[in-house]
């Protein structure tokens, strides 16, 4: 497992049990807004024009919370390696379960918005808990993705893998939603015996 050291901003590999770490849940932005695996490997974390705000802000917060490592998917996944990319996407929900802290990067929530503020986006969002996820019907779980936006259409299908407790082999990243959703439905049907 690769984690980012929050003091050196370098990737470190852990073959056995990793140390306690935080993970950043965030929407992927345009390529110019995201640090990539290659950027981190080549030490371009502070270069102008490289989308380092998420990484640097996350590292500051992780240090403040007393941990030494963070996992940010745009930085630790070598997207040029299809096997690694497939493994990362299929294991994402397991990683969230095994983390010490999970930060949600809510880019569309204004800085002055707080959960206790009337009309807050925090109040209007639905945050299902694990038991609610397990007891929800297939149709209800699918509806959670209805208004979701993603950089690539297939990412909407991939984000549902953990919610349904299924995996699926990657054909190639960039396959499109038209390819990914039928494959997802096939895996869900195999597991739940429910038809679409």
Short mmCIF file of C-alpha atoms in Angstrom, two decimals, residues 6-179:
data_model
loop_
_atom_site.label_atom_id
_atom_site.label_comp_id
_atom_site.label_asym_id
_atom_site.label_seq_id
_atom_site.Cartn_x
_atom_site.Cartn_y
_atom_site.Cartn_z
CA UNK A 6 2.53 14.22 5.45
CA UNK A 7 5.87 15.80 6.40
CA UNK A 8 7.95 14.91 3.33
CA UNK A 9 5.08 14.73 0.77
CA UNK A 10 6.67 11.55 -0.57
CA UNK A 11 5.01 8.23 -1.28
CA UNK A 12 6.03 5.37 0.98
CA UNK A 13 5.23 1.73 0.29
CA UNK A 14 3.96 -0.57 3.05
CA UNK A 15 3.91 -4.27 2.23
CA UNK A 16 2.62 -5.40 5.62
CA UNK A 17 0.13 -3.72 7.90
CA UNK A 18 0.33 0.04 7.27
CA UNK A 19 0.51 2.62 10.06
CA UNK A 20 -2.65 4.51 10.98
CA UNK A 21 -3.53 6.86 8.15
CA UNK A 22 -6.18 9.26 6.94
CA UNK A 23 -7.88 9.13 3.57
CA UNK A 24 -9.29 11.96 1.47
CA UNK A 25 -12.65 11.44 -0.20
CA UNK A 26 -12.93 13.93 -3.04
CA UNK A 27 -14.23 14.41 -6.55
CA UNK A 28 -11.56 14.28 -9.22
CA UNK A 29 -11.10 17.64 -10.92
CA UNK A 30 -9.63 18.50 -14.28
CA UNK A 31 -6.14 17.13 -14.88
CA UNK A 32 -4.60 20.56 -14.24
CA UNK A 33 -6.32 20.66 -10.81
CA UNK A 34 -4.99 17.32 -9.58
CA UNK A 35 -1.63 16.06 -8.50
CA UNK A 36 -0.89 12.71 -10.09
CA UNK A 37 1.17 9.72 -9.05
CA UNK A 38 3.90 10.94 -11.39
CA UNK A 39 3.84 14.48 -9.90
CA UNK A 40 4.35 13.11 -6.39
CA UNK A 41 7.00 10.59 -7.52
CA UNK A 42 8.94 13.37 -9.26
CA UNK A 43 8.64 15.80 -6.32
CA UNK A 44 6.49 18.40 -8.12
CA UNK A 45 4.19 18.94 -5.14
CA UNK A 46 4.98 22.66 -4.77
CA UNK A 47 5.34 23.62 -8.45
CA UNK A 48 3.09 26.45 -9.69
CA UNK A 49 0.30 25.21 -11.93
CA UNK A 50 0.22 21.80 -10.31
CA UNK A 51 -3.02 21.19 -8.39
CA UNK A 52 -1.44 20.78 -4.99
CA UNK A 53 -4.05 22.52 -2.79
CA UNK A 54 -5.84 19.27 -1.85
CA UNK A 55 -2.62 17.48 -0.96
CA UNK A 56 -1.04 20.30 1.03
CA UNK A 57 -4.29 21.13 2.85
CA UNK A 58 -4.88 17.46 3.64
CA UNK A 59 -1.34 17.04 4.96
CA UNK A 60 -1.73 20.06 7.26
CA UNK A 61 -4.99 18.64 8.64
CA UNK A 62 -3.54 15.14 9.10
CA UNK A 63 -0.60 16.58 11.06
CA UNK A 64 -3.04 18.58 13.22
CA UNK A 65 -4.98 15.36 13.88
CA UNK A 66 -1.83 13.52 14.98
CA UNK A 67 -1.30 11.11 12.08
CA UNK A 68 1.69 10.77 9.79
CA UNK A 69 0.18 9.50 6.53
CA UNK A 70 -2.64 10.24 4.11
CA UNK A 71 -4.01 8.41 1.10
CA UNK A 72 -5.29 10.47 -1.82
CA UNK A 73 -6.32 8.36 -4.78
CA UNK A 74 -5.18 10.74 -7.52
CA UNK A 75 -1.68 10.67 -6.00
CA UNK A 76 -1.13 7.01 -5.11
CA UNK A 77 -2.69 5.29 -8.12
CA UNK A 78 -0.43 4.84 -11.12
CA UNK A 79 -3.18 5.18 -13.71
CA UNK A 80 -0.84 4.06 -16.50
CA UNK A 81 -0.79 0.56 -14.95
CA UNK A 82 -4.17 -1.06 -15.71
CA UNK A 83 -3.74 -3.86 -13.16
CA UNK A 84 -2.93 -1.37 -10.40
CA UNK A 85 -5.81 0.90 -11.42
CA UNK A 86 -8.29 -1.99 -11.42
CA UNK A 87 -7.10 -3.20 -8.03
CA UNK A 88 -7.31 0.32 -6.57
CA UNK A 89 -10.87 0.92 -7.80
CA UNK A 90 -12.10 -2.48 -6.64
CA UNK A 91 -10.53 -2.12 -3.19
CA UNK A 92 -11.57 1.49 -2.52
CA UNK A 93 -14.44 0.75 -0.10
CA UNK A 94 -12.23 -1.64 1.90
CA UNK A 95 -9.64 1.12 2.26
CA UNK A 96 -12.22 3.54 3.62
CA UNK A 97 -13.26 0.97 6.21
CA UNK A 98 -9.65 0.45 7.33
CA UNK A 99 -8.65 4.08 7.73
CA UNK A 100 -8.25 5.97 11.00
CA UNK A 101 -9.84 9.17 9.65
CA UNK A 102 -11.71 10.07 6.49
CA UNK A 103 -11.83 13.66 5.30
CA UNK A 104 -14.48 14.70 2.79
CA UNK A 105 -13.37 17.44 0.42
CA UNK A 106 -16.66 19.24 -0.22
CA UNK A 107 -15.61 21.67 -2.94
CA UNK A 108 -19.18 22.86 -3.51
CA UNK A 109 -19.85 23.78 0.13
CA UNK A 110 -18.98 27.44 0.86
CA UNK A 111 -16.26 28.09 3.45
CA UNK A 112 -18.71 29.83 5.79
CA UNK A 113 -21.21 26.93 5.70
CA UNK A 114 -21.42 24.97 8.95
CA UNK A 115 -23.59 22.00 9.97
CA UNK A 116 -25.37 24.09 12.63
CA UNK A 117 -26.26 26.88 10.17
CA UNK A 118 -29.93 26.93 8.98
CA UNK A 119 -30.15 25.89 5.32
CA UNK A 120 -26.68 24.36 5.38
CA UNK A 121 -25.79 21.94 2.59
CA UNK A 122 -24.65 19.63 5.38
CA UNK A 123 -28.27 19.45 6.56
CA UNK A 124 -29.73 18.81 3.11
CA UNK A 125 -27.30 16.05 2.22
CA UNK A 126 -28.18 12.46 3.04
CA UNK A 127 -25.40 10.64 4.84
CA UNK A 128 -26.40 6.94 5.01
CA UNK A 129 -24.91 4.85 7.79
CA UNK A 130 -23.61 1.32 7.18
CA UNK A 131 -26.74 -0.48 8.49
CA UNK A 132 -28.89 1.74 6.27
CA UNK A 133 -26.76 0.83 3.26
CA UNK A 134 -27.04 -2.91 3.93
CA UNK A 135 -30.82 -2.82 4.33
CA UNK A 136 -31.51 -0.55 1.34
CA UNK A 137 -32.95 -2.12 -1.81
CA UNK A 138 -30.93 -2.31 -5.01
CA UNK A 139 -33.16 0.37 -6.55
CA UNK A 140 -32.65 2.69 -3.59
CA UNK A 141 -28.88 2.25 -3.64
CA UNK A 142 -28.83 2.88 -7.39
CA UNK A 143 -30.83 6.07 -6.86
CA UNK A 144 -28.03 7.47 -4.69
CA UNK A 145 -25.93 7.81 -7.84
CA UNK A 146 -28.67 9.52 -9.88
CA UNK A 147 -27.47 13.10 -9.37
CA UNK A 148 -23.80 12.27 -8.99
CA UNK A 149 -21.27 13.99 -11.20
CA UNK A 150 -17.87 12.57 -12.03
CA UNK A 151 -14.93 13.38 -14.24
CA UNK A 152 -15.67 10.25 -16.28
CA UNK A 153 -19.06 8.58 -16.62
CA UNK A 154 -17.68 5.18 -15.62
CA UNK A 155 -16.57 6.64 -12.27
CA UNK A 156 -20.25 6.80 -11.30
CA UNK A 157 -20.47 3.02 -11.78
CA UNK A 158 -17.17 2.45 -9.97
CA UNK A 159 -18.27 4.49 -6.95
CA UNK A 160 -21.12 2.00 -6.43
CA UNK A 161 -18.88 -1.08 -6.13
CA UNK A 162 -18.46 -0.75 -2.36
CA UNK A 163 -22.11 0.16 -1.79
CA UNK A 164 -23.12 -3.14 -3.40
CA UNK A 165 -20.16 -5.13 -2.09
CA UNK A 166 -19.11 -6.25 -5.57
CA UNK A 167 -15.99 -6.06 -7.69
CA UNK A 168 -15.56 -6.14 -11.43
CA UNK A 169 -12.55 -6.46 -13.69
CA UNK A 170 -11.47 -3.29 -15.43
CA UNK A 171 -11.65 -3.49 -19.18
CA UNK A 172 -9.83 -0.19 -19.49
CA UNK A 173 -10.10 3.13 -17.73
CA UNK A 174 -11.99 5.33 -20.11
CA UNK A 175 -14.48 2.62 -21.13
CA UNK A 176 -17.40 5.00 -20.58
CA UNK A 177 -20.59 4.63 -18.60
CA UNK A 178 -22.29 2.76 -21.43
CA UNK A 179 -19.84 -0.11 -20.88
#
